Each structure stands twice: as structure tokens, then as C-alpha cells.
Short mmCIF file of C-alpha atoms and ligand atoms in Angstrom, two decimals:
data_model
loop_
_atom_site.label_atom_id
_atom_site.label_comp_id
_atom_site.label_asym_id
_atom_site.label_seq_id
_atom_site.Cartn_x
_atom_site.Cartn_y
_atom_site.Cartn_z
CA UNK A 1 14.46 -21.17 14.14
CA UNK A 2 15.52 -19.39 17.41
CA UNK A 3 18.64 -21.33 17.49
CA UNK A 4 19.21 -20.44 14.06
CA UNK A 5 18.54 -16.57 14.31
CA UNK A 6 20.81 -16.59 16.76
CA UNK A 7 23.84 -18.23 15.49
CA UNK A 8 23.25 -18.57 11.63
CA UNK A 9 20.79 -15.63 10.63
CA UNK A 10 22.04 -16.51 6.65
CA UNK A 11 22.28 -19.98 7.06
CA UNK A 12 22.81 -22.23 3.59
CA UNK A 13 20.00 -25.14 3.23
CA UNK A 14 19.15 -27.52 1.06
CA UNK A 15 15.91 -27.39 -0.45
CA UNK A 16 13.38 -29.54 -2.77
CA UNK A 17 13.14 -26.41 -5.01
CA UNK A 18 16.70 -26.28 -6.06
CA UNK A 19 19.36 -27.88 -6.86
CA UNK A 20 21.82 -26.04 -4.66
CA UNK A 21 19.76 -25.28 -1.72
CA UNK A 22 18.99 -21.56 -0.92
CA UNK A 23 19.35 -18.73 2.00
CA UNK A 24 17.65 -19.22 4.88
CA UNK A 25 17.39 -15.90 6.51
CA UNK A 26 15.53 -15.70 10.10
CA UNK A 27 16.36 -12.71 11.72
CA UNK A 28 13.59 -9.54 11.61
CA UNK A 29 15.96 -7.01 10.54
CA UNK A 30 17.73 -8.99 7.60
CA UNK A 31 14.09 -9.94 6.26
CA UNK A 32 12.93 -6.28 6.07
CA UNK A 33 16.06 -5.45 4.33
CA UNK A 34 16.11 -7.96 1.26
CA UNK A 35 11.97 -7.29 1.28
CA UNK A 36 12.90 -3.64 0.93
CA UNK A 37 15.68 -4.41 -2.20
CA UNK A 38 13.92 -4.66 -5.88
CA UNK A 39 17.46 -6.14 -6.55
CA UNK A 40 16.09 -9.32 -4.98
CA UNK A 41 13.92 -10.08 -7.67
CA UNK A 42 10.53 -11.59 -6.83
CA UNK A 43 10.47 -13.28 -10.20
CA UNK A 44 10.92 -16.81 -9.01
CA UNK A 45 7.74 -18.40 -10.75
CA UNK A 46 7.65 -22.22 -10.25
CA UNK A 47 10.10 -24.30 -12.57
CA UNK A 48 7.51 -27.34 -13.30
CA UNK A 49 4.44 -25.70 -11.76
CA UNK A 50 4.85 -27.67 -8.51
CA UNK A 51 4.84 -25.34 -5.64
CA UNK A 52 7.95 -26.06 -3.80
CA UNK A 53 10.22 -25.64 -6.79
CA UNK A 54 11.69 -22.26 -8.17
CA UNK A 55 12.77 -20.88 -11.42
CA UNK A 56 13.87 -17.79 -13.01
CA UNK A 57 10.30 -16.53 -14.17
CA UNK A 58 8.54 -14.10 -14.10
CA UNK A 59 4.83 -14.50 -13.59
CA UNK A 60 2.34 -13.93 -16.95
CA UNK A 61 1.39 -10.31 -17.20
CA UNK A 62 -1.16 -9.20 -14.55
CA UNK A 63 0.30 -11.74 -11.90
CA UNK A 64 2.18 -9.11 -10.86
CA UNK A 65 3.16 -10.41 -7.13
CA UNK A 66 5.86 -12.63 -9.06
CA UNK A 67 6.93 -9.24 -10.88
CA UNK A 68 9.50 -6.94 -10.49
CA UNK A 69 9.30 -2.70 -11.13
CA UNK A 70 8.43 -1.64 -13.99
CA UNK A 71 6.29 -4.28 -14.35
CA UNK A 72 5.03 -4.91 -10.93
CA UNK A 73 4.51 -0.75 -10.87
CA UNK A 74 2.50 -0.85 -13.95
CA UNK A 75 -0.25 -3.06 -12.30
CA UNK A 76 -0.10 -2.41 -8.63
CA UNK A 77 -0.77 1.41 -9.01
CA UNK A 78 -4.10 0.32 -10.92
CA UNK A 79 -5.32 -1.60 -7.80
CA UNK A 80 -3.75 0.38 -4.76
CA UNK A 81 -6.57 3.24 -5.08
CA UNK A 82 -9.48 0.46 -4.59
CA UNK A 83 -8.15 -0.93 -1.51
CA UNK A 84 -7.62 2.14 0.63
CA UNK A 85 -8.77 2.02 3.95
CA UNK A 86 -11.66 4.17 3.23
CA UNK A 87 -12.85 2.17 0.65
CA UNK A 88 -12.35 -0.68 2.65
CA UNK A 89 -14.68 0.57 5.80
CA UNK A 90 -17.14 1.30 3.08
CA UNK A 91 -17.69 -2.33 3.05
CA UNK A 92 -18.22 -3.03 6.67
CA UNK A 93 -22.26 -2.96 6.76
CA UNK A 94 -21.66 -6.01 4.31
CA UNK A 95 -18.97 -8.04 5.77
CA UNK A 96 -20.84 -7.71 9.12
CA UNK A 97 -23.86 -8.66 7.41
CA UNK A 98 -22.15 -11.96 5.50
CA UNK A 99 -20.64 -13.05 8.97
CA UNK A 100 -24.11 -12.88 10.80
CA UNK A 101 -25.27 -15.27 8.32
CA UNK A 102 -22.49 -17.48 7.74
CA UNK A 103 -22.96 -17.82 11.81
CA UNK A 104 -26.76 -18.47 11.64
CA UNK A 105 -25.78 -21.43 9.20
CA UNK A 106 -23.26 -22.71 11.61
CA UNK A 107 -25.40 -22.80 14.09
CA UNK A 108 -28.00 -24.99 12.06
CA UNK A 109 -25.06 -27.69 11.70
CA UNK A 110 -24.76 -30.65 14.02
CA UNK A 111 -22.51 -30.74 16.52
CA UNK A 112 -19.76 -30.97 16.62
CA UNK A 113 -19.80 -28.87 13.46
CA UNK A 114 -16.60 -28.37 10.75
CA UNK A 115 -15.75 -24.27 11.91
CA UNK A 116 -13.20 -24.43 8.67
CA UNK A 117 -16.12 -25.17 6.18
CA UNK A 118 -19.01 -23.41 7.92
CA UNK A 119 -17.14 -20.06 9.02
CA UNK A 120 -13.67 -19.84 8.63
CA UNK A 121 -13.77 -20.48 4.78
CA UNK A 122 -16.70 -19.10 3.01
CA UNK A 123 -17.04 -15.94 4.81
CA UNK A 124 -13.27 -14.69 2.69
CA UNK A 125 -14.72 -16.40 0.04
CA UNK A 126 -18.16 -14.39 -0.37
CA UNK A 127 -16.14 -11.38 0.60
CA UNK A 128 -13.55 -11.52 -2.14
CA UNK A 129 -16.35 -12.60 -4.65
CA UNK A 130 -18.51 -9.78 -3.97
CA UNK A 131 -15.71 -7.21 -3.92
CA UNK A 132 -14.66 -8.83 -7.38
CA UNK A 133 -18.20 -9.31 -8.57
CA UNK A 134 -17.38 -12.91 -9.51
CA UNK A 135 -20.93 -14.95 -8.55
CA UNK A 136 -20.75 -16.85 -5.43
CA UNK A 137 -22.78 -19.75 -6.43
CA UNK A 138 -19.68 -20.74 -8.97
CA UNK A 139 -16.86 -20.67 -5.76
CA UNK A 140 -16.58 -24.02 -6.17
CA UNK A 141 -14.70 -23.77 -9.20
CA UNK A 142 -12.05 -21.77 -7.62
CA UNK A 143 -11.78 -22.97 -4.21
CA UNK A 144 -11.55 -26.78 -5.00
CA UNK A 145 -8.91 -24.91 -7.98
CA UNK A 146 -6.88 -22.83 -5.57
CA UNK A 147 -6.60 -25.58 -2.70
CA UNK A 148 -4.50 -27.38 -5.53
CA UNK A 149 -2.38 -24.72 -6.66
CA UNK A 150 -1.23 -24.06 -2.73
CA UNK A 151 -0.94 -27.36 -1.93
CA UNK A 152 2.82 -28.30 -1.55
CA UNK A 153 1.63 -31.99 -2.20
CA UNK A 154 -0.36 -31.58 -5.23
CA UNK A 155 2.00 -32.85 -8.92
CA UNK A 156 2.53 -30.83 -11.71
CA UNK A 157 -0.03 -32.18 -13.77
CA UNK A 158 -2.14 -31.62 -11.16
CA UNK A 159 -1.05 -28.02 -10.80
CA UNK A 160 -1.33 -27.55 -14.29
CA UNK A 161 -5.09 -28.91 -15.20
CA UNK A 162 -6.24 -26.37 -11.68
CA UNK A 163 -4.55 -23.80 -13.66
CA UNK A 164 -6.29 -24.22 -16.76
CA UNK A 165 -9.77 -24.76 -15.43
CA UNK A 166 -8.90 -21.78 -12.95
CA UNK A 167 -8.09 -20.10 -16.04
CA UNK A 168 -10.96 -20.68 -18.21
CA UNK A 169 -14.19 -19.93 -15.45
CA UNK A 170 -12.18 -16.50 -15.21
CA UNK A 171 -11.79 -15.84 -18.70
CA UNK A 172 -15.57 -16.46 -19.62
CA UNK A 173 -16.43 -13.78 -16.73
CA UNK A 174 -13.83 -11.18 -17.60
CA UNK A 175 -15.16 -11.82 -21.17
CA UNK A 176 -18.93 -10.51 -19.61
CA UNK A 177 -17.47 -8.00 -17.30
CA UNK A 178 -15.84 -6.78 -20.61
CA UNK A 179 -19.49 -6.27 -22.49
CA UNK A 180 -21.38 -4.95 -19.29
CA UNK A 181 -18.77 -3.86 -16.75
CA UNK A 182 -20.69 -3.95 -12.91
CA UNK A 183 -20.42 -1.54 -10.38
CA UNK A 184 -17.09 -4.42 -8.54
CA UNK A 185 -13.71 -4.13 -9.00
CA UNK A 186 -13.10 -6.03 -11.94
CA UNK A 187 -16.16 -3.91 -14.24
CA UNK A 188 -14.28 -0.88 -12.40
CA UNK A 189 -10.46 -1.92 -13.67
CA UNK A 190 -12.70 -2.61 -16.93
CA UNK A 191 -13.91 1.33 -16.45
CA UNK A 192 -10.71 2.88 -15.59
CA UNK A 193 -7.99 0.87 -17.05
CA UNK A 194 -10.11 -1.68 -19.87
CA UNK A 195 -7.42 0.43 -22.95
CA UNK A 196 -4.76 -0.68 -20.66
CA UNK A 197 -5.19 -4.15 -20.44
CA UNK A 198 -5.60 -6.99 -22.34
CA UNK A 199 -8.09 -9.51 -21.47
CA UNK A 200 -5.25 -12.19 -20.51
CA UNK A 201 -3.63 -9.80 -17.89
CA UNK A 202 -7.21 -8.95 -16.26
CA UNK A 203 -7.76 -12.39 -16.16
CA UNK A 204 -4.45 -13.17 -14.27
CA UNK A 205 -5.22 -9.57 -12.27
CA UNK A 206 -8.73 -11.53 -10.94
CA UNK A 207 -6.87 -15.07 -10.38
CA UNK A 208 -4.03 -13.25 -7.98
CA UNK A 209 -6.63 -11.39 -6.05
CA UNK A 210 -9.08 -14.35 -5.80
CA UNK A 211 -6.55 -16.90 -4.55
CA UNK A 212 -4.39 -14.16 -2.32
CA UNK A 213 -7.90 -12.68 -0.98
CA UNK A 214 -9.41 -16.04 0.22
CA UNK A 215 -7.11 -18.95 1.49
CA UNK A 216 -4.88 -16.19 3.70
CA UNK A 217 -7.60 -14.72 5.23
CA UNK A 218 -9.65 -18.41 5.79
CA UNK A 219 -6.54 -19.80 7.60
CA UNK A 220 -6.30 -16.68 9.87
CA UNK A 221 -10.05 -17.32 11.08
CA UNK A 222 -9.78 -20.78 11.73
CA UNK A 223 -6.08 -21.06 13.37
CA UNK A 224 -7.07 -17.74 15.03
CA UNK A 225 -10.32 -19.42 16.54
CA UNK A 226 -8.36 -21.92 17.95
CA UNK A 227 -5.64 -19.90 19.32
CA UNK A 228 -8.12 -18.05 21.18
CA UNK A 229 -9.63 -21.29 22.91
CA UNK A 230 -6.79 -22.22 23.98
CA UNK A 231 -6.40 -18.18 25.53
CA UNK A 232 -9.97 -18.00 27.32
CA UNK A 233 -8.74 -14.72 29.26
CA UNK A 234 -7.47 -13.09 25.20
CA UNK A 235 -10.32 -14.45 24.01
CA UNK A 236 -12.59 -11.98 26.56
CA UNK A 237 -10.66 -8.96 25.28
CA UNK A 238 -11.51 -10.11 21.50
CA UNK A 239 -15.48 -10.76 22.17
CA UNK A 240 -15.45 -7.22 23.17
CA UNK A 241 -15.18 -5.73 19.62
CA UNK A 242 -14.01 -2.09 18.76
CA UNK A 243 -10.19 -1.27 19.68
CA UNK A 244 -9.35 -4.04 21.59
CA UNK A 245 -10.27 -6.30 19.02
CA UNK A 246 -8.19 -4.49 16.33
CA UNK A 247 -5.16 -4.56 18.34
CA UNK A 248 -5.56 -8.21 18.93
CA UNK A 249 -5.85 -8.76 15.03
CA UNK A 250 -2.29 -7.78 14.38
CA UNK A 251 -1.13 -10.00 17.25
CA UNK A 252 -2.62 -12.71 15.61
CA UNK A 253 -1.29 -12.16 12.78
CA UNK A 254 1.94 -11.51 14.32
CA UNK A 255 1.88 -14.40 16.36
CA UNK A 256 0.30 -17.11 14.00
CA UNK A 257 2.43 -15.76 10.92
CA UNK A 258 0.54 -18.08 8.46
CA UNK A 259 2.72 -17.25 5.14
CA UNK A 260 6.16 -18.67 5.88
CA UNK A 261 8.23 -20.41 4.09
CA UNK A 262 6.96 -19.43 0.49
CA UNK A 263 8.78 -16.14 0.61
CA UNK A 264 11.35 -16.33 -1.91
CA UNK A 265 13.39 -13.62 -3.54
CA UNK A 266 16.38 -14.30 -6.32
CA UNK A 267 19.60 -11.87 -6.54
CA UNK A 268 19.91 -10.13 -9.85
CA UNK A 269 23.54 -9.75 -9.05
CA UNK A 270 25.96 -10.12 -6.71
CA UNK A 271 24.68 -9.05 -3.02
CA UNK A 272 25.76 -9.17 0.39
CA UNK A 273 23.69 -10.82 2.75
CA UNK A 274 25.03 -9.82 6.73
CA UNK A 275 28.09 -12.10 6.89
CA UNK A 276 27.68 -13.91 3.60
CA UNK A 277 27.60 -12.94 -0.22
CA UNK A 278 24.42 -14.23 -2.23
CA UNK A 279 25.70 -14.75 -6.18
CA UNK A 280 23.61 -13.67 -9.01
CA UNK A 281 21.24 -16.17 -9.19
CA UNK A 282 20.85 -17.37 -5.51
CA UNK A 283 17.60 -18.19 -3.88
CA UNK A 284 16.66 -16.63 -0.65
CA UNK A 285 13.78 -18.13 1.60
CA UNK A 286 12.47 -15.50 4.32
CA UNK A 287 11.01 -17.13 7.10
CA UNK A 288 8.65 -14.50 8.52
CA UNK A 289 7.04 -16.23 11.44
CA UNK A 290 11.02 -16.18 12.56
CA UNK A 291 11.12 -12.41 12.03
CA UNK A 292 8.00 -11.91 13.84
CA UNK A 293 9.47 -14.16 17.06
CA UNK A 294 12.92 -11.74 16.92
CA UNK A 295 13.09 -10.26 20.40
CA UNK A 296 14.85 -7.46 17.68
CA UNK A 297 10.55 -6.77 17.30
CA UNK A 298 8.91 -7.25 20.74
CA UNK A 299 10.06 -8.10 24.21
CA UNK A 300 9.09 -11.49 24.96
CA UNK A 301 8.12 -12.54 21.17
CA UNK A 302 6.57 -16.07 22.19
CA UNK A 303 4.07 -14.76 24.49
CA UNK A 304 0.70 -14.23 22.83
CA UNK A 305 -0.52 -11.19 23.98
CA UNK A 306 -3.28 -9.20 22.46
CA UNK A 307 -2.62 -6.19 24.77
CA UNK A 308 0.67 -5.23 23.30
CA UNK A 309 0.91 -2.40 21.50
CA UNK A 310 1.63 -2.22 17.81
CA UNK A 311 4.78 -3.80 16.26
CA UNK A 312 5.62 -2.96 12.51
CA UNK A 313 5.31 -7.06 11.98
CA UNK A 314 5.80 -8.48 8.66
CA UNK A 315 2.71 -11.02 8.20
CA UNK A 316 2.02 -9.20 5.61
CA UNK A 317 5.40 -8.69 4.23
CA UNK A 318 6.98 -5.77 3.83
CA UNK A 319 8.31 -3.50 0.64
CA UNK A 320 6.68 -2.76 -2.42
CA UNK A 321 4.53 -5.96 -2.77
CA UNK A 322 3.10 -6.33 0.76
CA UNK A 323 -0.24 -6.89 1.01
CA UNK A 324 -2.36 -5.23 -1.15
CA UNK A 325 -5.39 -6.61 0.72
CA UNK A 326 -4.63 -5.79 4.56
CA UNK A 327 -6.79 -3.68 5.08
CA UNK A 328 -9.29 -5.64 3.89
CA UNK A 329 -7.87 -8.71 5.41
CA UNK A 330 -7.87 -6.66 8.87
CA UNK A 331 -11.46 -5.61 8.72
CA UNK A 332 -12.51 -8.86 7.57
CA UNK A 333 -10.44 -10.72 10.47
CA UNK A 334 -11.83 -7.78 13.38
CA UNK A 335 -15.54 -8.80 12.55
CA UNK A 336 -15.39 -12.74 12.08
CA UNK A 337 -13.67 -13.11 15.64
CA UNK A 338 -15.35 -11.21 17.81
CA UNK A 339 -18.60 -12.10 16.16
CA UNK A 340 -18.08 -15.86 16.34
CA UNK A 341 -17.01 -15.59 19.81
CA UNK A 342 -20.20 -13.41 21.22
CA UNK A 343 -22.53 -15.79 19.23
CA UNK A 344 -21.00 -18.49 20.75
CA UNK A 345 -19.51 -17.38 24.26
CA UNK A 346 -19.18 -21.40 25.24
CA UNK A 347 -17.10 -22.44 22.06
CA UNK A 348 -14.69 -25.46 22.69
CA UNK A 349 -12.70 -27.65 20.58
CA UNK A 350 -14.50 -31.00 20.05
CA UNK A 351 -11.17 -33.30 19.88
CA UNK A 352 -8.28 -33.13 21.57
CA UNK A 353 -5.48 -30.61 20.25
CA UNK A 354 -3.34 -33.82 19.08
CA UNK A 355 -6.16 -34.95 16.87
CA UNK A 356 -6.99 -31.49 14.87
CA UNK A 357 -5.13 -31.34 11.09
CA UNK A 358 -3.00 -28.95 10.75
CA UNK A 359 -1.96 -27.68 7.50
CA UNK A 360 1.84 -28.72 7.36
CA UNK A 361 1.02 -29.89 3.15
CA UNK A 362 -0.38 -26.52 2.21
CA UNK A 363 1.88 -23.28 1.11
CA UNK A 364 -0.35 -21.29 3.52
CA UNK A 365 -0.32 -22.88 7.50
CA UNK A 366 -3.81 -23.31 8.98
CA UNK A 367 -6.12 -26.35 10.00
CA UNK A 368 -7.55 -28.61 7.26
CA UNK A 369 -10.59 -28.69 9.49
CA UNK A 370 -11.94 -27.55 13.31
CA UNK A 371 -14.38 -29.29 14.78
CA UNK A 372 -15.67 -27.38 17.84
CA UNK A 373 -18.72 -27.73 19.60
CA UNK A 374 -20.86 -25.35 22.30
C1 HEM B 401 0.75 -9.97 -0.93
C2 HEM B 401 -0.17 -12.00 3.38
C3 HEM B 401 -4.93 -11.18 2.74
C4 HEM B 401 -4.06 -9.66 -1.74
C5 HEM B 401 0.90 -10.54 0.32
C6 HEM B 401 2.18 -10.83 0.93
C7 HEM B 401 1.92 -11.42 2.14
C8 HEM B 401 0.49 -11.48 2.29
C9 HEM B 401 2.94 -11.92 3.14
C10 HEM B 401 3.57 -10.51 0.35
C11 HEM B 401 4.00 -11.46 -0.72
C12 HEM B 401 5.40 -11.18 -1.24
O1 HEM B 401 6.05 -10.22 -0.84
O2 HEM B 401 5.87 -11.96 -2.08
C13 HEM B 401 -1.55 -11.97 3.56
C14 HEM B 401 -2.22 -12.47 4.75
C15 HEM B 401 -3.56 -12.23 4.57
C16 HEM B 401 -3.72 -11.59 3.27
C17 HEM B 401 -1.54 -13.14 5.93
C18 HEM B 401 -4.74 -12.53 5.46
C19 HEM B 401 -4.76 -12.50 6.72
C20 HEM B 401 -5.12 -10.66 1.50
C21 HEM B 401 -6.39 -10.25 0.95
C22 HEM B 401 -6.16 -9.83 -0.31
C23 HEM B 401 -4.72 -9.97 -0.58
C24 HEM B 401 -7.74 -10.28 1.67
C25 HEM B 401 -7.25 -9.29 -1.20
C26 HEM B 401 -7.35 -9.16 -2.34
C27 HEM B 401 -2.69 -9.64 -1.91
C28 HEM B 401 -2.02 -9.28 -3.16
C29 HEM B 401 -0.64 -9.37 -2.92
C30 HEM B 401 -0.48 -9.79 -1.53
C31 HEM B 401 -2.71 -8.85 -4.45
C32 HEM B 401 0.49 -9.06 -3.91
C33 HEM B 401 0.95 -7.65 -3.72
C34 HEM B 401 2.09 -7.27 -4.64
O3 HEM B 401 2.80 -8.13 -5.14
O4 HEM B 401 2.27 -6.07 -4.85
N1 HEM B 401 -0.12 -10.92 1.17
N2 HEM B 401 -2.48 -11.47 2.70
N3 HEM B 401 -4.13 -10.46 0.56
N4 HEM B 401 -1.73 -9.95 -0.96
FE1 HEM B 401 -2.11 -10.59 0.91
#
């Protein structure tokens, strides 16, 4: 990708999802650029619901990350207010106090224990529920679900039964939250916006924020873990907590750049793209782990370095539909590692590097599993 930022920043590639192959843009400032443009249209909803494959759709109404404005507007100014920073911090007492347990139960495991399934994964996952007031105790139903709809291995009947089940556990709980809205953010949207909405697009609302809330922010705990074992002297700055852990979340994030290759954007019409000129129609692929390694960002972008001072990376994209949930994802991310690493000040990787699965058959990167001891 270095090479290619280099010498072929628009560079034309095949890919599985087309027939033509797409744009493969690598280079930080190009990236922002068709990010910032609504005339790169994010409705590029999968053709024959495998993941890798595109398709000129838009996503059903609610899903509005595969939406473009008006659309897209319509939905994401009904959710922007409840994930403001302050609102976010509000929750700290609570993720703290999830953490703290999901630790005490990793510690019960024996050793070596799985940090993926005892950490790394349900802490995001009793976060999101809670903030969503979906109940906990039915997460199996959309974890086992959602692992299928981002895996780039999974077929499209496959795809398409996880969507329906997915589908139906959220429609019988929007159909309650509907009768007796709670005090989460689904009985809130209810509160505010229930004359709005239809049932359908709440539902679809609830699947985007369950799936986007949990896998992203999973992956970033357990590839972060191990990123930091492998930094002993980083990994002392991040046990300390408070600012220095903050600043080392972003250069995880930064550095780890977990959603890649799933960033795809179609041109409505003719568009220039630096030396080349996209056609109405064209797929564009925006590698974002290559914008966040463009010396264009940061001086010495493969260095990990959780010292340096803020860069305006893109791990969250960039635009109107980047994350709605970083500053959730950022609190969440602050706690988990420098909690895990105090409780545990001796944490090691059990197996060799070579031998830990990493996630090169899933949409979002990550390991499949992290088996550390201490
Ligand atoms: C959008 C990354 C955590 C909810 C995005 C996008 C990226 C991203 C790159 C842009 C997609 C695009 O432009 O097509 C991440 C990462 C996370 C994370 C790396 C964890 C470390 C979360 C959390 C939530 C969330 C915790 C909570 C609900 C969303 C939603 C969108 C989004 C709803 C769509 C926004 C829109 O289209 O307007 N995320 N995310 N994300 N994310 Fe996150």
C-alpha cells in the first residue's frame, strides 16, 4: 500500500464485488476528499447479500449508513443529540463498572484463558445493549447473527437467514419498546421521534447501531491488547489511565485502523479523481489504514507511538457519516485497556505470535481469539 500511495494513489483493481474492478485510492488526502463529497454516494448496499459484492442500493429506511442526504439527514439528526460527549461521560460510572466485572470473570477462567470471549467481546456487547435497552441475556441472538453478516466468507443464504432472524428478535423488542418505551435509547427515539418512524425503520435504526456499536469496538480491545504486549514500554503509559491513556486510544486506532477495505463510495456522475476520471457508476474502495500510514498525516506513520500528539486520523471515517459512536467507542476503549492492564500488570500472550488467528475472513480486522496468560 506504500508502494501504491506513492506511485498509483487512484490505482484501477479488480475486485470480487464487481465486474469491472473499482478505485483503489490510498493516499490520506484523496480519502478525506471523496469522504467529504455526498456526490460519492454511499448507497452501495450488497448485490446478493454477500459482503464483498456491491450494488446500486440503497440501504432499507433507518439503515441510514448506506444512505445518502436527504435521507441519511433525516435519521442521523435523530441520533446525533444522544451520543454527545456529555451524554457519553454520563455513562462512565457504568462502563467502568461492566469492565471490573467482565475482568473478575476473566480472572475465574483457566489459563491460558480466550481474552476475545472473556473481555474483548462482551464488554461492547453489554455496553451497546444497555445503552439500547435490548436485554443482555438474549446477545446471543445477535452476536452469533452479526458475526455472519461481517463475515466476508459467510454465502448469501447464509447472509440472508442472519438477516431475518436478526430481523425478527429486533422487531418483537421494538414492538415492546413501542407499548412501554424505557428510559434507553430506543424507548427515547420511541419518546421523541415514535410519529416519525415506522416500526420497520426503528427496527433497522437498532440493527445498525447494534452491529456498528459491538464488533468495531470488540476488535479494537483485543488487537489493541495485543499490540500493547508486544509494546511493554506503551503499554506502561496506557496502565496509567487519565490523559495519557486517551491519547494512546487514538493512536491505536490510528495505528491498528481496523475498518479497511469495506469503505466503498459510488459516483453519481462523472468525477475526477487526482489524475483519473471516475464515470457515473464507478466503485471506489478507500483504504483507510493506508491514509492513516501517509507521512501526508504524521512523521514517521509506521512507528506506534502513543506519545504523539493528535492527528485528525480517519479510523473513524470522515464526512457526514463518520462515526456516530466515537465517543462512545473512545470512552469505552480508554477504560477496558488500562483496566485490563493494571488488573493484570504480568499479561503475556500464551502462543507464539505465528499461531494467534487473525481476522483476515471478517469485514472488520481483529483476532478470532487471544489466548494470554499471567
Ligand atoms: C460509522 C468506525 C464504534 C456506530 C462508522 C464509520 C467508521 C466507523 C469508519 C464510517 C462508515 C462510512 O463512512 O461508511 C468505528 C470504529 C469503532 C466504532 C473503528 C470502534 C472502535 C462505534 C460504536 C457505535 C458506532 C461504539 C455505537 C453505536 C456507528 C454508526 C455509523 C458509524 C451508527 C454510521 C454513521 C452514519 O452513516 O452517519 N464507524 N466505529 N460505531 N458508526 Fe462506528
Amino acid at each position: 500500500m506504500a508502494r501504491l500511495r506513492l506511485d498509483d494513489p487512484v490505482a484501477r483493481r479488480l475486485h470480487p464485488g464487481t465486474s469491472d474492478g473499482v478505485w483503489l485510492v490510498s493516499r490520506y488526502d484523496l480519502v478525506r476528499g471523496v469522504l467529504a463529497d455526498t456526490r460519492w454516494s454511499s448507497g452501495v448496499g450488497n448485490k446478493d447479500e454477500s459482503a464483498m459484492t456491491f450494488g446500486d442500493v440503497a440501504g432499507p429506511p433507518g439503515m441510514f449508513i448506506s444512505q445518502d442526504p436527504p435521507e441519511h439527514t433525516f435519521y442521523r439528526r435523530m441520533l446525533t443529540g444522544k451520543f454527545t460527549l456529555a451524554r457519553m461521560n454520563r455513562l462512565r460510572p457504568r462502563i467502568e463498572q461492566i469492565v471490573t466485572e467482565q475482568l473478575d470473570e476473566l480472572e475465574r477462567m483457566p489459563r491460558p484463558a480466550d481474552l476475545v470471549q472473556g473481555f474483548a467481546l462482551p464488554v461492547p456487547s453489554l455496553v451497546i445493549c444497555e445503552l439500547l435497552g435490548v436485554p443482555y441475556d438474549q446477545r446471543d441472538k445477535f452476536q452469533r447473527t452479526s458475526a455472519i453478516l461481517l463475515s466476508l466468507t459467510a454465502t448469501p443464504e447464509e447472509m440472508l437467514e442472519a438477516q431475518r432472524e436478526f430481523i425478527e428478535f429486533l422487531s418483537g423488542f421494538v414492538a415492546e419498546q413501542r407499548v412501554k418505551p424505557d428510559d434507553a435509547l430506543i424507548g427515547d427515539l420511541i419518546r421523541d421521534h415514535g410519529d416519525e418512524l415506522s416500526d420497520d425503520e426503528i427496527v433497522q435504526i437498532a440493527l445498525l447501531l447494534l452491529v456498528a456499536g459491538h464488533e468495531t469496538t470488540a476488535n479494537m480491545i483485543g488487537l489493541g491488547v495485543l499490540l500493547l504486549l508486544r509494546h511493554p514500554d506503551q503499554a506502561a503509559l496506557v496502565r496509567e489511565g487519565g490523559e495519557a491513556t486517551k491519547g494512546a486510544v487514538d493512536e491505536l486506532m490510528r495505528y491498528l485502523s481496523i475498518v479497511d477495505q469495506v469503505m466503498v463510495r459510488r459516483a453519481t456522475e462523472t468525477l475526477p479523481l487526482h489524475n483519473r476520471t471516475a464515470k457515473e457508476g464507478d466503485y471506489v474502495l478507500l483504504s483507510l489504514a493506508s491514509a492513516n500510514r501517509d507521512p501526508q498525516l504524521c512523521a514517521d506513520p509506521d512507528r506506534f507511538d502513543v506519545t504523539r500528539p493528535k492527528v485528525p486520523h480517519v479510523a473513524f471515517g470522515f464526512g457526514p457519516h463518520q462515526c456516530l459512536g466515537q465517543n462512545l467507542a473512545r470512552l469505552e476503549l480508554e477504560i477496558a485497556y488500562s483496566a485490563v492492564l493494571r488488573r493484570f500488570p504480568d499479561l503475556a500472550l500464551a502462543v507464539p505470535l505465528e499461531e494467534v488467528p487473525f481476522r483476515t475472513d471478517m469485514a472488520i480486522y481483529g483476532v478470532h481469539k487471544l489466548p494470554v496468560t499471567w
